[in-house]
Tab-separated table of N, CA and C in Angstrom:
chain	number	residue	atom	x	y	z
A	1	UNK	N	-74.326	-157.474	-118.074
A	1	UNK	CA	-74.321	-156.069	-118.043
A	1	UNK	C	-75.666	-156.481	-116.762
A	2	UNK	N	-75.098	-156.318	-115.281
A	2	UNK	CA	-75.412	-156.185	-114.356
A	2	UNK	C	-75.486	-154.551	-114.143
A	3	UNK	N	-76.025	-154.706	-112.909
A	3	UNK	CA	-76.472	-152.705	-112.325
A	3	UNK	C	-77.555	-153.226	-110.608
A	4	UNK	N	-76.301	-152.783	-109.421
A	4	UNK	CA	-76.805	-153.307	-108.047
A	4	UNK	C	-77.642	-152.451	-107.979
A	5	UNK	N	-77.916	-151.365	-108.594
A	5	UNK	CA	-78.913	-150.473	-108.050
A	5	UNK	C	-79.805	-150.752	-108.995
A	6	UNK	N	-80.041	-151.688	-109.484
A	6	UNK	CA	-81.818	-152.053	-110.405
A	6	UNK	C	-81.836	-153.019	-109.411
A	7	UNK	N	-80.852	-153.686	-109.807
A	7	UNK	CA	-81.827	-156.144	-108.691
A	7	UNK	C	-82.430	-154.794	-107.106
A	8	UNK	N	-81.343	-153.571	-106.519
A	8	UNK	CA	-81.928	-153.494	-105.122
A	8	UNK	C	-83.198	-152.876	-105.393
A	9	UNK	N	-83.557	-152.196	-106.696
A	9	UNK	CA	-85.453	-151.592	-106.723
A	9	UNK	C	-85.959	-152.882	-106.820
A	10	UNK	N	-85.497	-153.648	-107.711
A	10	UNK	CA	-86.227	-155.132	-107.804
A	10	UNK	C	-86.501	-156.646	-106.194
A	11	UNK	N	-85.828	-156.199	-105.625
A	11	UNK	CA	-85.452	-157.087	-104.501
A	11	UNK	C	-86.573	-155.907	-103.857
A	12	UNK	N	-87.082	-154.250	-103.903
A	12	UNK	CA	-87.439	-154.192	-102.652
A	12	UNK	C	-88.937	-153.595	-103.534
A	13	UNK	N	-89.332	-154.082	-104.925
A	13	UNK	CA	-90.630	-153.905	-105.804
A	13	UNK	C	-90.926	-155.277	-105.127
A	14	UNK	N	-90.260	-156.020	-105.274
A	14	UNK	CA	-90.964	-158.335	-105.198
A	14	UNK	C	-91.270	-158.077	-103.632
A	15	UNK	N	-90.826	-157.766	-102.607
A	15	UNK	CA	-91.398	-157.228	-101.302
A	15	UNK	C	-92.975	-156.150	-101.214
A	16	UNK	N	-92.612	-155.511	-102.089
A	16	UNK	CA	-94.050	-154.393	-102.221
A	16	UNK	C	-94.568	-155.363	-102.175
A	17	UNK	N	-94.369	-155.834	-103.909
A	17	UNK	CA	-96.029	-156.897	-104.315
A	17	UNK	C	-96.788	-158.386	-103.154
A	18	UNK	N	-95.640	-158.549	-102.445
A	18	UNK	CA	-96.273	-159.297	-101.395
A	18	UNK	C	-97.190	-158.436	-100.475
A	19	UNK	N	-96.519	-157.135	-100.265
A	19	UNK	CA	-97.547	-156.443	-98.926
A	19	UNK	C	-98.833	-156.131	-99.797
A	20	UNK	N	-98.426	-155.947	-101.506
A	20	UNK	CA	-99.647	-155.617	-102.224
A	20	UNK	C	-100.490	-156.591	-101.616
A	21	UNK	N	-100.671	-157.848	-101.800
A	21	UNK	CA	-101.049	-158.738	-102.006
A	21	UNK	C	-102.324	-159.373	-99.999
A	22	UNK	N	-102.196	-157.812	-99.059
A	22	UNK	CA	-101.981	-158.376	-97.761
A	22	UNK	C	-103.044	-157.259	-97.921
A	23	UNK	N	-104.573	-157.601	-96.682
A	23	UNK	CA	-105.728	-156.353	-97.260
A	23	UNK	C	-105.055	-156.076	-95.344
A	24	UNK	N	-105.126	-154.585	-96.316
A	24	UNK	CA	-105.611	-153.854	-94.942
A	24	UNK	C	-106.574	-152.716	-94.939
A	25	UNK	N	-107.659	-152.851	-93.900
A	25	UNK	CA	-109.069	-152.582	-93.435
A	25	UNK	C	-109.578	-151.615	-94.025
A	26	UNK	N	-110.039	-150.668	-94.419
A	26	UNK	CA	-110.712	-149.758	-94.260
A	26	UNK	C	-109.371	-148.393	-95.509
A	27	UNK	N	-110.480	-146.735	-95.078
A	27	UNK	CA	-109.269	-146.184	-95.994
A	27	UNK	C	-107.524	-146.410	-95.903
A	28	UNK	N	-107.132	-146.786	-94.494
A	28	UNK	CA	-105.548	-147.191	-94.437
A	28	UNK	C	-105.214	-148.241	-95.607
A	29	UNK	N	-106.422	-148.840	-95.135
A	29	UNK	CA	-106.150	-150.295	-96.771
A	29	UNK	C	-105.727	-149.762	-98.355
A	30	UNK	N	-106.472	-148.559	-98.108
A	30	UNK	CA	-106.875	-147.890	-99.130
A	30	UNK	C	-105.695	-147.109	-99.571
A	31	UNK	N	-105.008	-146.042	-99.025
A	31	UNK	CA	-103.937	-145.470	-98.969
A	31	UNK	C	-102.572	-147.054	-99.252
A	32	UNK	N	-102.751	-147.545	-97.946
A	32	UNK	CA	-101.435	-148.702	-98.786
A	32	UNK	C	-101.710	-149.143	-100.177
A	33	UNK	N	-102.748	-149.094	-100.799
A	33	UNK	CA	-102.566	-150.225	-101.747
A	33	UNK	C	-101.945	-148.663	-102.817
A	34	UNK	N	-102.407	-148.180	-103.075
A	34	UNK	CA	-102.209	-146.708	-103.970
A	34	UNK	C	-100.772	-146.422	-103.387
A	35	UNK	N	-100.238	-146.815	-102.617
A	35	UNK	CA	-98.915	-146.303	-102.314
A	35	UNK	C	-97.671	-146.755	-102.515
A	36	UNK	N	-98.267	-148.392	-102.430
A	36	UNK	CA	-97.992	-149.612	-103.138
A	36	UNK	C	-97.825	-150.056	-104.370
A	37	UNK	N	-98.448	-149.153	-105.298
A	37	UNK	CA	-98.227	-150.038	-107.038
A	37	UNK	C	-97.711	-149.474	-107.856
A	38	UNK	N	-96.183	-148.493	-107.294
A	38	UNK	CA	-95.011	-148.525	-107.995
A	38	UNK	C	-95.068	-149.342	-108.535
A	39	UNK	N	-94.496	-151.066	-107.319
A	39	UNK	CA	-93.991	-151.442	-107.750
A	39	UNK	C	-94.083	-152.753	-109.024
A	40	UNK	N	-94.943	-152.486	-109.647
A	40	UNK	CA	-95.243	-153.712	-110.863
A	40	UNK	C	-94.028	-152.487	-112.119
A	41	UNK	N	-95.569	-151.105	-111.921
A	41	UNK	CA	-94.286	-150.924	-113.199
A	41	UNK	C	-92.445	-150.004	-113.219
A	42	UNK	N	-92.321	-150.569	-112.146
A	42	UNK	CA	-90.994	-150.850	-111.563
A	42	UNK	C	-90.415	-152.076	-112.941
A	43	UNK	N	-90.749	-153.501	-112.641
A	43	UNK	CA	-90.737	-154.590	-113.589
A	43	UNK	C	-91.124	-154.150	-114.802
A	44	UNK	N	-91.670	-153.313	-115.659
A	44	UNK	CA	-92.007	-153.008	-117.218
A	44	UNK	C	-90.651	-152.000	-117.040
A	45	UNK	N	-90.401	-151.047	-115.931
A	45	UNK	CA	-89.359	-150.434	-116.352
A	45	UNK	C	-87.688	-151.171	-116.688
A	46	UNK	N	-87.389	-151.562	-115.899
A	46	UNK	CA	-86.748	-152.765	-115.206
A	46	UNK	C	-86.181	-153.374	-116.593
A	47	UNK	N	-87.918	-154.454	-117.016
A	47	UNK	CA	-87.565	-155.086	-118.692
A	47	UNK	C	-87.102	-154.021	-119.588
A	48	UNK	N	-87.279	-152.464	-119.939
A	48	UNK	CA	-87.589	-151.652	-120.743
A	48	UNK	C	-85.795	-151.533	-120.640
A	49	UNK	N	-85.251	-151.317	-119.453
A	49	UNK	CA	-84.064	-150.730	-119.220
A	49	UNK	C	-83.317	-151.667	-119.808
A	50	UNK	N	-83.209	-153.116	-119.878
A	50	UNK	CA	-82.554	-153.967	-119.907
A	50	UNK	C	-82.728	-154.470	-121.402
A	51	UNK	N	-84.080	-153.883	-122.364
A	51	UNK	CA	-83.413	-154.590	-123.383
A	51	UNK	C	-83.146	-153.289	-124.711
A	52	UNK	N	-82.916	-152.535	-123.902
A	52	UNK	CA	-82.916	-150.923	-124.561
A	52	UNK	C	-81.668	-151.514	-125.754
A	53	UNK	N	-81.029	-152.202	-126.034
A	53	UNK	CA	-79.785	-152.150	-126.912
A	53	UNK	C	-80.075	-153.204	-127.895
A	54	UNK	N	-81.186	-154.263	-127.435
A	54	UNK	CA	-81.580	-155.504	-127.702
A	54	UNK	C	-81.925	-155.546	-129.163
A	55	UNK	N	-82.440	-156.605	-130.152
A	55	UNK	CA	-82.101	-156.054	-131.155
A	55	UNK	C	-84.335	-157.110	-131.731
A	56	UNK	N	-84.453	-156.899	-132.296
A	56	UNK	CA	-86.159	-157.134	-132.706
A	56	UNK	C	-86.299	-159.101	-132.547
A	57	UNK	N	-84.835	-160.036	-133.031
A	57	UNK	CA	-85.332	-161.296	-132.607
A	57	UNK	C	-85.316	-161.443	-131.004
A	58	UNK	N	-84.147	-161.177	-129.740
A	58	UNK	CA	-84.286	-160.534	-128.701
A	58	UNK	C	-85.632	-160.719	-128.162
A	59	UNK	N	-86.441	-159.233	-128.849
A	59	UNK	CA	-87.548	-159.475	-128.300
A	59	UNK	C	-88.450	-160.289	-128.739
A	60	UNK	N	-88.892	-160.646	-130.007
A	60	UNK	CA	-89.443	-161.657	-130.009
A	60	UNK	C	-88.945	-162.634	-129.736
A	61	UNK	N	-88.028	-162.985	-129.016
A	61	UNK	CA	-87.538	-164.469	-128.419
A	61	UNK	C	-88.050	-163.955	-127.554
A	62	UNK	N	-88.189	-163.122	-125.821
A	62	UNK	CA	-88.762	-163.052	-125.571
A	62	UNK	C	-90.323	-163.052	-125.213
A	63	UNK	N	-91.222	-162.541	-125.584
A	63	UNK	CA	-92.461	-163.278	-126.723
A	63	UNK	C	-92.646	-164.525	-126.658
A	64	UNK	N	-92.076	-165.191	-127.293
A	64	UNK	CA	-92.117	-166.016	-127.137
A	64	UNK	C	-92.164	-167.321	-126.306
A	65	UNK	N	-90.840	-166.786	-124.650
A	65	UNK	CA	-90.729	-167.202	-123.732
A	65	UNK	C	-92.081	-166.842	-122.267
A	66	UNK	N	-92.453	-165.730	-122.928
A	66	UNK	CA	-93.245	-165.368	-121.835
A	66	UNK	C	-94.902	-166.599	-122.326
A	67	UNK	N	-95.002	-166.733	-123.634
A	67	UNK	CA	-95.871	-167.369	-124.090
A	67	UNK	C	-96.539	-168.528	-123.581
A	68	UNK	N	-95.228	-169.478	-123.822
A	68	UNK	CA	-95.486	-170.481	-123.765
A	68	UNK	C	-95.072	-170.386	-122.045
A	69	UNK	N	-94.835	-170.288	-121.441
A	69	UNK	CA	-94.932	-170.009	-119.855
A	69	UNK	C	-96.472	-169.667	-119.390
A	70	UNK	N	-96.971	-169.375	-120.363
A	70	UNK	CA	-98.182	-168.373	-120.166
A	70	UNK	C	-98.984	-169.680	-120.410
A	71	UNK	N	-99.490	-170.234	-121.313
A	71	UNK	CA	-99.999	-171.464	-122.915
A	71	UNK	C	-99.302	-173.045	-121.163
A	72	UNK	N	-98.487	-172.677	-120.566
A	72	UNK	CA	-97.695	-173.853	-119.513
A	72	UNK	C	-99.042	-174.024	-118.191
A	73	UNK	N	-98.466	-172.773	-118.364
A	73	UNK	CA	-99.618	-172.301	-116.652
A	73	UNK	C	-100.232	-172.778	-116.980
A	74	UNK	N	-101.761	-171.970	-118.040
A	74	UNK	CA	-103.071	-171.721	-118.236
A	74	UNK	C	-102.910	-173.882	-118.231
A	75	UNK	N	-102.681	-174.434	-118.867
A	75	UNK	CA	-103.262	-176.107	-118.941
A	75	UNK	C	-102.676	-176.529	-117.698
A	76	UNK	N	-101.739	-176.261	-117.111
A	76	UNK	CA	-101.522	-176.396	-114.974
A	76	UNK	C	-102.606	-175.477	-114.705
A	77	UNK	N	-103.303	-174.894	-114.963
A	77	UNK	CA	-104.883	-175.037	-114.113
A	77	UNK	C	-105.872	-174.707	-114.196
A	78	UNK	N	-105.954	-175.343	-115.384
A	78	UNK	CA	-107.144	-175.564	-116.168
A	78	UNK	C	-107.170	-177.302	-115.690
A	79	UNK	N	-106.543	-178.053	-116.023
A	79	UNK	CA	-106.109	-179.554	-115.271
A	79	UNK	C	-106.631	-179.498	-113.948
A	80	UNK	N	-106.501	-177.973	-113.313
A	80	UNK	CA	-106.323	-178.272	-111.395
A	80	UNK	C	-107.487	-177.980	-111.270
A	81	UNK	N	-108.011	-177.064	-111.724
A	81	UNK	CA	-109.430	-176.166	-111.517
A	81	UNK	C	-110.245	-177.764	-111.844
A	82	UNK	N	-110.378	-178.139	-113.017
A	82	UNK	CA	-111.087	-179.010	-113.228
A	82	UNK	C	-111.440	-180.596	-112.532
A	83	UNK	N	-110.094	-181.028	-111.865
A	83	UNK	CA	-109.936	-181.373	-111.093
A	83	UNK	C	-111.327	-181.957	-109.999
A	84	UNK	N	-110.361	-180.214	-109.544
A	84	UNK	CA	-110.581	-179.747	-108.478
A	84	UNK	C	-112.299	-179.959	-108.416
A	85	UNK	N	-112.565	-179.041	-109.128
A	85	UNK	CA	-114.454	-179.592	-109.959
A	85	UNK	C	-115.097	-180.533	-108.936
A	86	UNK	N	-114.386	-181.123	-110.086
A	86	UNK	CA	-115.079	-182.992	-110.913
A	86	UNK	C	-114.702	-183.676	-109.578
A	87	UNK	N	-113.980	-183.881	-108.417
A	87	UNK	CA	-113.211	-184.679	-108.180
A	87	UNK	C	-113.895	-184.754	-106.935
A	88	UNK	N	-113.288	-183.054	-106.312
A	88	UNK	CA	-113.125	-183.386	-104.988
A	88	UNK	C	-114.680	-182.033	-104.252
A	89	UNK	N	-115.210	-181.421	-105.601
A	89	UNK	CA	-117.236	-181.124	-105.204
A	89	UNK	C	-117.679	-182.199	-105.838
A	90	UNK	N	-117.083	-182.872	-106.353
A	90	UNK	CA	-118.181	-183.940	-106.769
A	90	UNK	C	-119.407	-183.323	-108.393
A	91	UNK	N	-118.782	-182.200	-108.903
A	91	UNK	CA	-119.353	-181.390	-110.389
A	91	UNK	C	-119.233	-182.493	-111.447
A	92	UNK	N	-120.684	-182.658	-112.117
A	92	UNK	CA	-119.808	-183.900	-113.004
A	92	UNK	C	-119.439	-182.880	-114.383
A	93	UNK	N	-118.273	-183.368	-115.180
A	93	UNK	CA	-117.295	-182.370	-116.042
A	93	UNK	C	-118.697	-181.803	-117.279
A	94	UNK	N	-119.209	-182.455	-117.760
A	94	UNK	CA	-120.717	-181.629	-118.498
A	94	UNK	C	-120.990	-180.412	-117.644
A	95	UNK	N	-121.281	-180.198	-116.526
A	95	UNK	CA	-122.445	-179.712	-116.022
A	95	UNK	C	-120.862	-178.712	-115.281
A	96	UNK	N	-120.043	-179.177	-114.999
A	96	UNK	CA	-118.743	-177.786	-114.962
A	96	UNK	C	-117.984	-176.988	-116.515
A	97	UNK	N	-118.255	-177.416	-116.903
A	97	UNK	CA	-117.600	-176.753	-118.779
A	97	UNK	C	-119.089	-176.257	-119.365
A	98	UNK	N	-120.454	-176.249	-119.059
A	98	UNK	CA	-121.781	-175.734	-118.785
A	98	UNK	C	-121.492	-174.291	-118.694
A	99	UNK	N	-121.366	-174.473	-116.829
A	99	UNK	CA	-121.100	-173.294	-115.990
A	99	UNK	C	-120.177	-172.570	-116.501
A	100	UNK	N	-119.134	-173.061	-116.204
A	100	UNK	CA	-117.599	-172.485	-116.235
A	100	UNK	C	-117.541	-171.895	-117.762
A	101	UNK	N	-117.391	-172.327	-118.985
A	101	UNK	CA	-117.230	-171.105	-120.176
A	101	UNK	C	-119.041	-170.470	-120.394
A	102	UNK	N	-120.449	-170.148	-119.372
A	102	UNK	CA	-120.783	-169.560	-120.368
A	102	UNK	C	-120.455	-168.231	-120.169
A	103	UNK	N	-119.899	-168.277	-119.163
A	103	UNK	CA	-119.024	-166.778	-118.568
A	103	UNK	C	-118.156	-166.031	-119.849
A	104	UNK	N	-117.544	-167.561	-120.092
A	104	UNK	CA	-115.701	-167.232	-121.035
A	104	UNK	C	-116.436	-166.460	-122.140
A	105	UNK	N	-115.724	-165.513	-122.158
A	105	UNK	CA	-115.335	-164.826	-123.354
A	105	UNK	C	-113.780	-164.449	-123.681
A	106	UNK	N	-113.249	-165.266	-125.271
A	106	UNK	CA	-112.124	-165.263	-125.464
A	106	UNK	C	-111.157	-163.515	-125.940
A	107	UNK	N	-111.693	-162.868	-125.960
A	107	UNK	CA	-111.150	-161.383	-125.937
A	107	UNK	C	-111.360	-160.762	-124.675
A	108	UNK	N	-112.018	-160.679	-124.255
A	108	UNK	CA	-111.624	-160.625	-122.252
A	108	UNK	C	-110.800	-161.037	-122.144
A	109	UNK	N	-110.276	-162.667	-121.729
A	109	UNK	CA	-109.472	-163.563	-121.442
A	109	UNK	C	-108.177	-162.957	-121.990
A	110	UNK	N	-108.008	-163.021	-123.814
A	110	UNK	CA	-106.975	-162.467	-124.288
A	110	UNK	C	-105.982	-161.514	-123.863
A	111	UNK	N	-106.931	-159.941	-123.693
A	111	UNK	CA	-106.387	-158.459	-123.714
A	111	UNK	C	-106.538	-158.340	-122.010
A	112	UNK	N	-107.031	-159.177	-120.956
A	112	UNK	CA	-107.037	-158.728	-119.661
A	112	UNK	C	-107.073	-160.005	-118.769
A	113	UNK	N	-106.815	-160.767	-119.601
A	113	UNK	CA	-106.362	-161.862	-118.158
A	113	UNK	C	-106.933	-163.699	-118.783
A	114	UNK	N	-106.931	-164.316	-117.621
A	114	UNK	CA	-106.146	-165.603	-117.731
A	114	UNK	C	-108.002	-166.584	-117.284
A	115	UNK	N	-107.853	-167.375	-118.522
A	115	UNK	CA	-108.809	-168.180	-118.310
A	115	UNK	C	-109.368	-169.192	-116.929
A	116	UNK	N	-107.917	-169.820	-116.315
A	116	UNK	CA	-108.195	-170.507	-115.151
A	116	UNK	C	-107.349	-169.338	-113.840
A	117	UNK	N	-106.784	-168.901	-113.408
A	117	UNK	CA	-106.080	-168.221	-112.339
A	117	UNK	C	-106.014	-166.896	-112.332
A	118	UNK	N	-106.874	-165.984	-112.030
A	118	UNK	CA	-106.524	-164.780	-112.377
A	118	UNK	C	-105.275	-164.126	-111.491
A	119	UNK	N	-103.895	-164.934	-111.396
A	119	UNK	CA	-102.975	-164.366	-110.824
A	119	UNK	C	-102.452	-164.278	-112.023
A	120	UNK	N	-102.156	-164.350	-113.099
A	120	UNK	CA	-101.713	-165.201	-114.244
A	120	UNK	C	-101.660	-163.697	-114.987
A	121	UNK	N	-102.535	-162.484	-114.629
A	121	UNK	CA	-102.522	-161.659	-115.302
A	121	UNK	C	-101.246	-161.177	-115.521
A	122	UNK	N	-100.178	-160.575	-114.489
A	122	UNK	CA	-99.025	-160.396	-114.525
A	122	UNK	C	-98.224	-160.632	-116.589
A	123	UNK	N	-98.822	-162.232	-116.229
A	123	UNK	CA	-98.009	-163.138	-117.761
A	123	UNK	C	-98.535	-162.397	-119.105
A	124	UNK	N	-99.963	-161.883	-119.169
A	124	UNK	CA	-100.784	-161.544	-119.902
A	124	UNK	C	-99.908	-160.354	-120.315
A	125	UNK	N	-100.134	-159.279	-119.210
A	125	UNK	CA	-99.348	-157.858	-119.055
A	125	UNK	C	-97.900	-158.341	-120.032
A	126	UNK	N	-97.207	-158.814	-119.624
A	126	UNK	CA	-95.803	-158.610	-120.306
A	126	UNK	C	-95.693	-158.892	-121.674
A	127	UNK	N	-96.787	-160.202	-121.646
A	127	UNK	CA	-96.515	-160.474	-122.705
A	127	UNK	C	-97.162	-159.404	-124.233
A	128	UNK	N	-98.300	-158.439	-123.727
A	128	UNK	CA	-98.589	-157.377	-124.594
A	128	UNK	C	-98.203	-156.095	-124.206
A	129	UNK	N	-96.938	-156.412	-123.030
A	129	UNK	CA	-96.253	-155.367	-123.441
A	129	UNK	C	-94.678	-155.190	-124.233
A	130	UNK	N	-94.887	-156.327	-124.106
A	130	UNK	CA	-93.388	-156.757	-125.636
A	130	UNK	C	-93.568	-156.831	-126.871
A	131	UNK	N	-94.742	-156.915	-127.133
A	131	UNK	CA	-95.456	-156.378	-128.145
A	131	UNK	C	-95.593	-155.592	-128.668
A	132	UNK	N	-96.273	-154.778	-127.354
A	132	UNK	CA	-96.518	-153.169	-127.888
A	132	UNK	C	-94.949	-152.546	-128.142
A	133	UNK	N	-93.975	-152.937	-127.356
A	133	UNK	CA	-92.353	-152.130	-126.660
A	133	UNK	C	-92.117	-152.745	-128.387
A	134	UNK	N	-92.082	-153.798	-129.061
A	134	UNK	CA	-91.901	-153.707	-130.289
A	134	UNK	C	-92.161	-153.620	-131.617
A	135	UNK	N	-93.628	-153.275	-131.111
A	135	UNK	CA	-94.052	-152.670	-132.357
A	135	UNK	C	-93.536	-151.124	-132.580
A	136	UNK	N	-93.915	-150.394	-131.702
A	136	UNK	CA	-93.512	-149.239	-131.080
A	136	UNK	C	-91.774	-149.252	-131.943
A	137	UNK	N	-91.198	-149.723	-131.357
A	137	UNK	CA	-89.596	-150.113	-131.851
A	137	UNK	C	-89.125	-149.918	-133.143
A	138	UNK	N	-90.277	-151.141	-134.290
A	138	UNK	CA	-90.339	-150.889	-135.405
A	138	UNK	C	-90.856	-149.995	-136.519
A	139	UNK	N	-91.802	-149.025	-135.450
A	139	UNK	CA	-92.300	-147.992	-136.100
A	139	UNK	C	-91.733	-146.635	-135.933
A	140	UNK	N	-90.635	-147.166	-134.973
A	140	UNK	CA	-89.874	-145.544	-134.766
A	140	UNK	C	-90.245	-145.099	-133.716
A	141	UNK	N	-91.476	-144.835	-132.757
A	141	UNK	CA	-92.503	-144.291	-132.563
A	141	UNK	C	-92.148	-144.448	-130.598
A	142	UNK	N	-91.321	-145.045	-130.283
A	142	UNK	CA	-90.892	-145.651	-128.963
A	142	UNK	C	-90.467	-144.050	-128.309
A	143	UNK	N	-89.755	-143.058	-128.381
A	143	UNK	CA	-88.726	-141.692	-128.158
A	143	UNK	C	-90.147	-140.886	-127.799
A	144	UNK	N	-90.965	-141.279	-128.717
A	144	UNK	CA	-92.384	-140.093	-128.534
A	144	UNK	C	-93.029	-140.739	-127.021
A	145	UNK	N	-92.785	-141.274	-127.014
A	145	UNK	CA	-94.109	-141.728	-125.806
A	145	UNK	C	-93.499	-142.045	-124.607
A	146	UNK	N	-92.228	-142.263	-124.376
A	146	UNK	CA	-91.449	-141.164	-123.454
A	146	UNK	C	-91.804	-140.831	-122.709
A	147	UNK	N	-92.911	-139.446	-123.151
A	147	UNK	CA	-93.905	-138.213	-122.397
A	147	UNK	C	-94.409	-138.776	-122.022
A	148	UNK	N	-95.614	-139.805	-121.977
A	148	UNK	CA	-97.084	-139.888	-121.686
A	148	UNK	C	-96.782	-140.549	-120.440
A	149	UNK	N	-95.436	-141.451	-120.330
A	149	UNK	CA	-95.715	-141.956	-118.592
A	149	UNK	C	-95.969	-141.261	-118.111
A	150	UNK	N	-95.939	-140.548	-116.916
A	150	UNK	CA	-96.665	-139.977	-116.012
A	150	UNK	C	-97.765	-139.261	-115.787
A	151	UNK	N	-98.051	-138.593	-117.582
A	151	UNK	CA	-99.520	-138.555	-117.347
A	151	UNK	C	-100.232	-139.775	-117.619
A	152	UNK	N	-99.963	-140.894	-117.789
A	152	UNK	CA	-100.606	-141.981	-118.370
A	152	UNK	C	-100.649	-143.060	-116.529
A	153	UNK	N	-99.849	-142.463	-116.150
A	153	UNK	CA	-99.343	-143.134	-114.414
A	153	UNK	C	-100.392	-142.415	-113.684
A	154	UNK	N	-100.545	-141.114	-113.733
A	154	UNK	CA	-101.591	-139.987	-112.958
A	154	UNK	C	-102.474	-140.252	-113.186
A	155	UNK	N	-102.679	-140.093	-114.966
A	155	UNK	CA	-104.692	-140.558	-114.944
A	155	UNK	C	-104.975	-142.317	-114.512
A	156	UNK	N	-104.217	-143.175	-114.203
A	156	UNK	CA	-104.432	-144.797	-113.897
A	156	UNK	C	-104.812	-144.842	-112.556
A	157	UNK	N	-104.135	-143.882	-111.634
A	157	UNK	CA	-104.285	-143.777	-110.208
A	157	UNK	C	-105.078	-143.112	-110.130
A	158	UNK	N	-105.849	-142.126	-110.487
A	158	UNK	CA	-106.972	-141.423	-110.022
A	158	UNK	C	-108.214	-141.802	-110.841
A	159	UNK	N	-107.558	-142.240	-112.048
A	159	UNK	CA	-109.296	-143.447	-111.865
A	159	UNK	C	-109.916	-144.238	-111.309
A	160	UNK	N	-108.627	-144.939	-111.220
A	160	UNK	CA	-109.040	-146.070	-109.897
A	160	UNK	C	-109.946	-145.694	-108.622
A	161	UNK	N	-109.111	-144.793	-108.436
A	161	UNK	CA	-109.803	-143.884	-106.749
A	161	UNK	C	-110.855	-144.194	-106.933
A	162	UNK	N	-110.855	-142.968	-107.886
A	162	UNK	CA	-112.563	-142.803	-108.321
A	162	UNK	C	-113.486	-143.477	-108.478
A	163	UNK	N	-112.862	-144.575	-109.099
A	163	UNK	CA	-113.519	-145.701	-109.391
A	163	UNK	C	-114.130	-146.542	-108.216
A	164	UNK	N	-113.302	-146.985	-107.176
A	164	UNK	CA	-113.287	-147.140	-106.091
A	164	UNK	C	-113.769	-146.693	-105.066
A	165	UNK	N	-113.688	-145.710	-105.089
A	165	UNK	CA	-114.239	-145.119	-104.127
A	165	UNK	C	-116.421	-144.799	-104.729
A	166	UNK	N	-116.651	-144.438	-106.100
A	166	UNK	CA	-117.306	-144.273	-106.151
A	166	UNK	C	-118.188	-144.707	-107.404
A	167	UNK	N	-117.942	-146.416	-107.884
A	167	UNK	CA	-119.218	-147.213	-108.236
A	167	UNK	C	-117.925	-149.031	-107.900
A	168	UNK	N	-118.403	-149.604	-107.103
A	168	UNK	CA	-118.543	-150.663	-106.238
A	168	UNK	C	-118.051	-151.692	-107.145
C-alpha cells in the first residue's frame, strides 16, 4: 500500500528534522524552529494513516517492536555512558552511579524520555502514541478525537512560544 505523495511528505519531513537540529541565532532562529515543528506530527499522522485498517494484534506488535528498540537503545547508551564516564573521564563507577541516579525519576523517564540519551525521546513518544491509539480504538473514541487535533496543536505552539519567551 504505497503512496508516492505520502512518501514525498515523509522525505520532506526528514530533511526538516535535520534543519530543526541546526540552531539559528536570535528571533529568526526561534521563528525557524516554530515554523518547522510540523514535521514530527506528520510522522505520527503517516503512522496513523497506514494503520487505520490494521487490527489490534498488528498495533500491539508495533508497540512490542518499538519497545524492543527502546530497550536495546537504552541498554547501548547506558553502557556507552558508563564506559565514557569511568574509562575516559576516570570517574569511579560508584561515584558515577550516585551522581547520575540522584536525579533519576522513573516516572519522568517512562513518560517524558530517556535515561541515557535525550535523542531517544521519539521512541518513547511513538510507543505511547501507539498505546493511546490502541486504547482509543478499542474503546471506540478514536473518531471523536479528530476534532481535537487542530486546537491541541495551536495550544501546544502558543504555549511553547509563551514559555520560551517568558520563562527561561
